[in-house]
GROMACS .gro file of N, CA and C in nm:
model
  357
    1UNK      N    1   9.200  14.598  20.385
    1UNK     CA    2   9.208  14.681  20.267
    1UNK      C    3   9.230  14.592  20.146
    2UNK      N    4   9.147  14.646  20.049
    2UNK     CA    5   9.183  14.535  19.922
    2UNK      C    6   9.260  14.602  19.829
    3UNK      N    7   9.363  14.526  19.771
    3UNK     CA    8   9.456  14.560  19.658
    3UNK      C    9   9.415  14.564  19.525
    4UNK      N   10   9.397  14.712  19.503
    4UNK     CA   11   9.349  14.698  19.379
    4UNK      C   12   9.446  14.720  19.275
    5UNK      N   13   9.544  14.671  19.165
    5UNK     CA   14   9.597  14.750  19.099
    5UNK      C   15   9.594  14.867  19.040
    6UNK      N   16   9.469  14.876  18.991
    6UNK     CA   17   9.427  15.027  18.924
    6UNK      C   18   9.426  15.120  19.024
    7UNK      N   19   9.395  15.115  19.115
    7UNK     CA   20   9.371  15.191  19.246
    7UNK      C   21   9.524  15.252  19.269
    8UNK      N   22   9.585  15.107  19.292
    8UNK     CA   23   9.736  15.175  19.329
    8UNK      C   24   9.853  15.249  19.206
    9UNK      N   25   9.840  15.197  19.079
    9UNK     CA   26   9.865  15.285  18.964
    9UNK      C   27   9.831  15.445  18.983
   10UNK      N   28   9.649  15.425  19.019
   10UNK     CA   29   9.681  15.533  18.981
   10UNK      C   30   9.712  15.657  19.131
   11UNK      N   31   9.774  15.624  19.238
   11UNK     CA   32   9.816  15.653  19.319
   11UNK      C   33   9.936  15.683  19.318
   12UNK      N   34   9.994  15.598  19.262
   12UNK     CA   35  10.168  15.652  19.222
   12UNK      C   36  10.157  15.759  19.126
   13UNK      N   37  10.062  15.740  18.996
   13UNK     CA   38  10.081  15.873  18.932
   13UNK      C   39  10.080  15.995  18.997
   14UNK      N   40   9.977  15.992  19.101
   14UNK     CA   41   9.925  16.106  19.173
   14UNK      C   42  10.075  16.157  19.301
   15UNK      N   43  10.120  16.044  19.304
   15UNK     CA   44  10.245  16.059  19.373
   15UNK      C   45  10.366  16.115  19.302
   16UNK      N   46  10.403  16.077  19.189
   16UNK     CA   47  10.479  16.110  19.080
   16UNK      C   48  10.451  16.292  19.023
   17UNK      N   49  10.363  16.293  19.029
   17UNK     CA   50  10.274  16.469  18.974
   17UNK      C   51  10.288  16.519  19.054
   18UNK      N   52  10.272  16.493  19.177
   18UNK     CA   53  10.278  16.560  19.320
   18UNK      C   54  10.418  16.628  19.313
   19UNK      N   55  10.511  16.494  19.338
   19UNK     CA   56  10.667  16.514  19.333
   19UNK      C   57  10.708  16.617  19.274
   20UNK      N   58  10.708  16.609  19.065
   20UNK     CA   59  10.735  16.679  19.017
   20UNK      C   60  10.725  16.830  19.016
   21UNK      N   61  10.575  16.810  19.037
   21UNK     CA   62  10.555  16.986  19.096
   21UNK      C   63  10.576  17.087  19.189
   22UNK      N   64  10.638  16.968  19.317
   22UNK     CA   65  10.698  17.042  19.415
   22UNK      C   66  10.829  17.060  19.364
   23UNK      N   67  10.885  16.972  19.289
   23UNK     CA   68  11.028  16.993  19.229
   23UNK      C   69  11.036  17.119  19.144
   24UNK      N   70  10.920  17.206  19.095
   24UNK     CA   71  10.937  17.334  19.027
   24UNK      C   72  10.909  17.488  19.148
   25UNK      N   73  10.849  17.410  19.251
   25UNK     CA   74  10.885  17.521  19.371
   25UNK      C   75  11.008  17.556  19.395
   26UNK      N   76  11.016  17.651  19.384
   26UNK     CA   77  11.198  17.734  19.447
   26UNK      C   78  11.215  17.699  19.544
   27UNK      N   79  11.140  17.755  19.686
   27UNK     CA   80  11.173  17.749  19.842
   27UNK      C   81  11.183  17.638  19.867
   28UNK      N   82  11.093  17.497  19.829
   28UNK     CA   83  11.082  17.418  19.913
   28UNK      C   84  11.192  17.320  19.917
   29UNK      N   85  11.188  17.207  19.945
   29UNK     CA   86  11.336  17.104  20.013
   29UNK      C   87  11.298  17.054  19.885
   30UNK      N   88  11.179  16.992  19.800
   30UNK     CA   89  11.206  16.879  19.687
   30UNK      C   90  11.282  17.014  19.556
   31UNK      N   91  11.247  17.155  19.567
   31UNK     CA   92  11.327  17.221  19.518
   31UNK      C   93  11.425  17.214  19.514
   32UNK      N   94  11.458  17.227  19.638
   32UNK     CA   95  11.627  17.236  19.673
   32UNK      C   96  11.701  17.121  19.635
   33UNK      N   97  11.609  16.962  19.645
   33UNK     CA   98  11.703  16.848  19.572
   33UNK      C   99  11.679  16.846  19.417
   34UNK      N  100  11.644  16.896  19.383
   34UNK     CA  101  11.585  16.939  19.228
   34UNK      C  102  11.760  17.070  19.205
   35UNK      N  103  11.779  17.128  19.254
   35UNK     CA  104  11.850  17.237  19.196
   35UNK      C  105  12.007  17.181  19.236
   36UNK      N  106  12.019  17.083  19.378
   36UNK     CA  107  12.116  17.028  19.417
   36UNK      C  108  12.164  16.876  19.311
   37UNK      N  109  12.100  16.873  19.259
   37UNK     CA  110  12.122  16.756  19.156
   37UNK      C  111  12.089  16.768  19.037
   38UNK      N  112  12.135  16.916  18.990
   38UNK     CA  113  12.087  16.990  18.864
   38UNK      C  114  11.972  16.980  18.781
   39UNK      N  115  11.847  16.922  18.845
   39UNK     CA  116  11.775  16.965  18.784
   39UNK      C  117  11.683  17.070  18.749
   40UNK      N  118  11.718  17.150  18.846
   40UNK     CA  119  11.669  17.277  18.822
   40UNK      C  120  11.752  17.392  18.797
   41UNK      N  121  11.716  17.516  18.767
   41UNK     CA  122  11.865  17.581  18.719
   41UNK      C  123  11.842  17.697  18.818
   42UNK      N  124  11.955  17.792  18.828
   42UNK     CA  125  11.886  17.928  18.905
   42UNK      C  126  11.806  17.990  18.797
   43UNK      N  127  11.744  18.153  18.883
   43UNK     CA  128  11.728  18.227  18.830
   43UNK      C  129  11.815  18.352  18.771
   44UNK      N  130  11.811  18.346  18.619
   44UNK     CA  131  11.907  18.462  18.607
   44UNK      C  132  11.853  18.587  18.647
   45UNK      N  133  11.975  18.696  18.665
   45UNK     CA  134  11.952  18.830  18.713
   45UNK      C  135  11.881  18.898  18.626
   46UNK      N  136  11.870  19.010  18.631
   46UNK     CA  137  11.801  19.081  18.468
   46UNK      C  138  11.946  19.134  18.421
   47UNK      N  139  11.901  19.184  18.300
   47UNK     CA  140  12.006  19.267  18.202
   47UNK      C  141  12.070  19.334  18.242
   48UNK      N  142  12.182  19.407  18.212
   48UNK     CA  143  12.226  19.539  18.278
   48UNK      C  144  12.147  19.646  18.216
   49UNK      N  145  12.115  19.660  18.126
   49UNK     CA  146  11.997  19.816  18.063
   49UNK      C  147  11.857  19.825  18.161
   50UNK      N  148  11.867  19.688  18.151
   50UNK     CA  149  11.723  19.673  18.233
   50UNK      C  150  11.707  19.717  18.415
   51UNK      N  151  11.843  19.678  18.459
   51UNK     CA  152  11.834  19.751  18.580
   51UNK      C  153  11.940  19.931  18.582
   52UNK      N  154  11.982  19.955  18.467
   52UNK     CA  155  11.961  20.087  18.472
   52UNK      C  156  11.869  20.142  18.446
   53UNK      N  157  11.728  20.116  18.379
   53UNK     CA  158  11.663  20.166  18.350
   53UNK      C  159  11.553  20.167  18.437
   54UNK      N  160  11.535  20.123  18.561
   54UNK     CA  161  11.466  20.066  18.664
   54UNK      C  162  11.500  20.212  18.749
   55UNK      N  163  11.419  20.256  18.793
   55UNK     CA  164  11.404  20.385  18.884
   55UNK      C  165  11.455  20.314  19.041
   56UNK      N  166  11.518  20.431  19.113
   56UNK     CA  167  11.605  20.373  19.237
   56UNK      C  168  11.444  20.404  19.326
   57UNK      N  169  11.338  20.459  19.339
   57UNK     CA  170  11.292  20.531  19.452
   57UNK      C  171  11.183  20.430  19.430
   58UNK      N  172  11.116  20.403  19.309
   58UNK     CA  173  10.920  20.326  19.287
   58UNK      C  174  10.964  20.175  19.267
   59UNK      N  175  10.922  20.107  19.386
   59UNK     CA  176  10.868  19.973  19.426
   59UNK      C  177  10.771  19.935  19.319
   60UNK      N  178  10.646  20.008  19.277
   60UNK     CA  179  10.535  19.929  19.174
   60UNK      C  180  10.558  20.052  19.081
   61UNK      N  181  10.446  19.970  19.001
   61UNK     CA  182  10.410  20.034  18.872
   61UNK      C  183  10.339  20.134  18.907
   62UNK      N  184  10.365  20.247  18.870
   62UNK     CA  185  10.225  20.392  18.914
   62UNK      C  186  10.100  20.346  18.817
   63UNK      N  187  10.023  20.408  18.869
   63UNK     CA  188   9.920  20.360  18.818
   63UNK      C  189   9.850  20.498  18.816
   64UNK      N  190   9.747  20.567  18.720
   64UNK     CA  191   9.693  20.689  18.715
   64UNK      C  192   9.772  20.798  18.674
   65UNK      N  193   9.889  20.764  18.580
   65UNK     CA  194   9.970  20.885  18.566
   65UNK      C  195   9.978  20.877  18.397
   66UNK      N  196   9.927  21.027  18.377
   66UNK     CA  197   9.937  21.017  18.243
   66UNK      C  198  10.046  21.030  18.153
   67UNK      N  199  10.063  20.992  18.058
   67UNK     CA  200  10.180  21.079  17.991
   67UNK      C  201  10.167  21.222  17.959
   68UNK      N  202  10.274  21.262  17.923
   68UNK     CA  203  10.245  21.384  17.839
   68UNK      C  204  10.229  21.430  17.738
   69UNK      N  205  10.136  21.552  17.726
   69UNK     CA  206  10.048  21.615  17.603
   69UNK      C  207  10.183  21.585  17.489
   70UNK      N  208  10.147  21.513  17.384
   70UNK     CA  209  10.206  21.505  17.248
   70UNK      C  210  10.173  21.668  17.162
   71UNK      N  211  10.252  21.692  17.077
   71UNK     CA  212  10.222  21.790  17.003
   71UNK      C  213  10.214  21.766  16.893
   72UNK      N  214  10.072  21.742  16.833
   72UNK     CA  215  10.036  21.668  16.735
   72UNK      C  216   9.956  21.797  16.634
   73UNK      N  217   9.997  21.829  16.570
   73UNK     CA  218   9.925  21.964  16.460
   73UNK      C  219   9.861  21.906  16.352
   74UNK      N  220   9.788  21.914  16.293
   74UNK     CA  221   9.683  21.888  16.189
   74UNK      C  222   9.794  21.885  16.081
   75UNK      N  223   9.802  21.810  15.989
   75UNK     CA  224   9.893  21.830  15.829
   75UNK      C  225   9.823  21.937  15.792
   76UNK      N  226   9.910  21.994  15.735
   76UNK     CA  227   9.818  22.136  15.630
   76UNK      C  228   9.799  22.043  15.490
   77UNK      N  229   9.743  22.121  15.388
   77UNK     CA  230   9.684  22.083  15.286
   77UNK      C  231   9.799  22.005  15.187
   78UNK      N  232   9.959  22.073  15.182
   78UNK     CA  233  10.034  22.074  15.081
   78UNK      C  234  10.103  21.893  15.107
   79UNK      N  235  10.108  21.895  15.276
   79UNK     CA  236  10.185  21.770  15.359
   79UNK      C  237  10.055  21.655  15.309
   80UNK      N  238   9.936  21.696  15.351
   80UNK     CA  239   9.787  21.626  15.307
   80UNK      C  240   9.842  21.536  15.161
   81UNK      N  241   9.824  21.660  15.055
   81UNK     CA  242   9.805  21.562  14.984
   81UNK      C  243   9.935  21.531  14.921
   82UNK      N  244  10.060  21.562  14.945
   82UNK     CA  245  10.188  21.435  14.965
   82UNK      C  246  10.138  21.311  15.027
   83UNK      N  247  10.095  21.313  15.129
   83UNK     CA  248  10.104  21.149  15.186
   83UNK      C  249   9.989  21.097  15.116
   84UNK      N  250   9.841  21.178  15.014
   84UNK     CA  251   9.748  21.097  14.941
   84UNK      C  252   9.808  21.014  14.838
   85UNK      N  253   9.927  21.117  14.776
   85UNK     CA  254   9.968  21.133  14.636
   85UNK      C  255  10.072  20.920  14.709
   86UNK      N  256  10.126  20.955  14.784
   86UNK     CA  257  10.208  20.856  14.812
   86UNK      C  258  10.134  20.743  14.845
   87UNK      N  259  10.057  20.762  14.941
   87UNK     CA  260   9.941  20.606  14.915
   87UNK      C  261   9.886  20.569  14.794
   88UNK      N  262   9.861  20.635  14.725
   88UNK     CA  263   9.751  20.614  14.597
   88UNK      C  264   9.909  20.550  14.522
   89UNK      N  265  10.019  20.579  14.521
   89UNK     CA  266  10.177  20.514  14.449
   89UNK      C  267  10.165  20.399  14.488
   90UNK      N  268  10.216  20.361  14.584
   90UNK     CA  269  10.166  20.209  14.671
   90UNK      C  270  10.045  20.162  14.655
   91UNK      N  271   9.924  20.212  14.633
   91UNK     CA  272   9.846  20.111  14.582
   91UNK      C  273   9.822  20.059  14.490
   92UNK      N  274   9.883  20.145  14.394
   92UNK     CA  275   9.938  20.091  14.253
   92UNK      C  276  10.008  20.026  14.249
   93UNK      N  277  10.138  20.019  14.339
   93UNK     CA  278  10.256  19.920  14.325
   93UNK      C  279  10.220  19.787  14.364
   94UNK      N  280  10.111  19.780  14.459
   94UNK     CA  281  10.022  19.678  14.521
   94UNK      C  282   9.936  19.593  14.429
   95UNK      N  283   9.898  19.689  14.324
   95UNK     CA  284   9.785  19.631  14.237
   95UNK      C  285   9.864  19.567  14.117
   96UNK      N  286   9.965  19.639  14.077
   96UNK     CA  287  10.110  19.554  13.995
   96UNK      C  288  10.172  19.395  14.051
   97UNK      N  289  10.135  19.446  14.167
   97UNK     CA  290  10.223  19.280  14.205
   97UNK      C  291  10.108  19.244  14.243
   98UNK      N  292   9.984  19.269  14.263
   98UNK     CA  293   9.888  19.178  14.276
   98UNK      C  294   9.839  19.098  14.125
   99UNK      N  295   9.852  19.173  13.984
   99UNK     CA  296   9.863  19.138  13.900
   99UNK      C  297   9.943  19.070  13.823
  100UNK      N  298  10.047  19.046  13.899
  100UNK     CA  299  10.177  18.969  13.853
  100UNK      C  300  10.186  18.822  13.907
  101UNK      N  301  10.101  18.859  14.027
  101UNK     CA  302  10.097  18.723  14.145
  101UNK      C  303   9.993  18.630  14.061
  102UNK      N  304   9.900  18.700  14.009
  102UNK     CA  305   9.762  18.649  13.964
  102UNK      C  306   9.813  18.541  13.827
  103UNK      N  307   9.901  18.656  13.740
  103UNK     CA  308   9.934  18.620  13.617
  103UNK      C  309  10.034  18.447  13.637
  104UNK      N  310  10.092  18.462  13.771
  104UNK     CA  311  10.220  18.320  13.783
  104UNK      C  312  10.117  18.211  13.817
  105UNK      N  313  10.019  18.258  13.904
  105UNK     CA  314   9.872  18.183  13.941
  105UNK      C  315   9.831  18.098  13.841
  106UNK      N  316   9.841  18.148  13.709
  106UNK     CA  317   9.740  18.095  13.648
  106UNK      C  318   9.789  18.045  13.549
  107UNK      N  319   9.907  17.998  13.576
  107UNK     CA  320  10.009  17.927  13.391
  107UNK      C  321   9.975  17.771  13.508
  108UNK      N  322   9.985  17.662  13.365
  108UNK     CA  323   9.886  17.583  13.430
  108UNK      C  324  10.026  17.482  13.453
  109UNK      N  325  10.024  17.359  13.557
  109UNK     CA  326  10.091  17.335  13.586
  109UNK      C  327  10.147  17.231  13.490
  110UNK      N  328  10.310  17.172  13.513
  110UNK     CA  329  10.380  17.087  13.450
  110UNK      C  330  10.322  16.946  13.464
  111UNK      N  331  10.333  16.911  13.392
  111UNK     CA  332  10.305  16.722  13.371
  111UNK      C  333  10.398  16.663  13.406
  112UNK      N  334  10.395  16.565  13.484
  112UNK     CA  335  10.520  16.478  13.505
  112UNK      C  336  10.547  16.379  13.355
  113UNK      N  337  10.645  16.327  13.374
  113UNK     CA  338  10.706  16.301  13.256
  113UNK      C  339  10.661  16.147  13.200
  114UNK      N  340  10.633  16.095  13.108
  114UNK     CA  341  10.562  16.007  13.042
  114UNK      C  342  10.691  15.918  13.025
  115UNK      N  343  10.734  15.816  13.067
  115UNK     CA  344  10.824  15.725  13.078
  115UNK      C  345  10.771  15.608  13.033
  116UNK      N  346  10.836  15.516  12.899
  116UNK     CA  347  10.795  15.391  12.844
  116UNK      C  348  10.852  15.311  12.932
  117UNK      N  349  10.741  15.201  12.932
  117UNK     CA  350  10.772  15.120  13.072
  117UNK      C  351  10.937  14.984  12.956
  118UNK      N  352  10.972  14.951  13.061
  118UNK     CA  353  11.075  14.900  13.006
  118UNK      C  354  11.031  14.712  13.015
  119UNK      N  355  11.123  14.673  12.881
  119UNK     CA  356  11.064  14.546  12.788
  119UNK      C  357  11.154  14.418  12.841
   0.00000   0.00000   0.00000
C-alpha cells in the first residue's frame, strides 16, 4: 500500500465528520460519551401550557376534520362605509407622512467642514 498524504488527510477528515455526527445521535454510545462529558445537553421537557393543552386520548394529528362554521354576516351599508370612511383617514395619514418623508429626502446634505491646513 502506498502512503499517500493527501489520501490519508483526507481520511481523517472523513473520520473526524463521521465521529462528530455520531456524537449528535442520542441512542448511540459516541452519544452517550458526548452527553457523559458534557458535550451534549439533554432534551428539555415541553412547557407546562403546552402539555396541558395536549389532549389525554389523540396520539397524532387528525387529519380531515374541519373546523367549525364561523358566523360571518355581510357588514350592512352603515358598518360598510365606517370602515371606507376609516381607510380613506389612513390613507391620508399615509400620504402626510409619505410627504413629510419625501420633504426630509430632499434637503440636501451637510458639507464637511473646510479646515485651513496648519503653517
Amino acid at each position: 500500500m502506498i502512503h499517500n498524504p493527501r489520501r490519508q488527510a483526507y481520511a481523517a477528515a472523513l473520520l473526524f465528520t463521521a465521529l462528530g455526527l455520531a456524537g449528535c445521535s442520542t441512542d448511540g454510545p459516541i452519544g452517550g460519551f458526548a452527553k457523559a462529558t458534557g458535550f451534549a445537553t439533554e432534551t428539555p421537557g415541553a412547557a407546562d401550557f403546552v402539555e396541558a393543552s395536549r389532549s389525554a386520548n389523540e396520539e397524532y394529528r387528525p387529519i380531515g376534520r374541519t373546523p367549525p362554521a364561523r358566523d360571518l354576516a355581510p357588514l350592512k351599508d352603515d358598518e360598510l362605509d365606517a370602515l371606507k370612511a376609516n381607510l380613506e383617514k389612513r390613507r391620508a395619514n399615509n400620504d402626510q407622512a409619505a410627504a413629510a418623508a419625501r420633504a426630509l429626502g430632499s434637503t440636501p446634505m451637510a458639507q464637511p467642514p473646510v479646515v485651513a491646513p496648519l503653517e
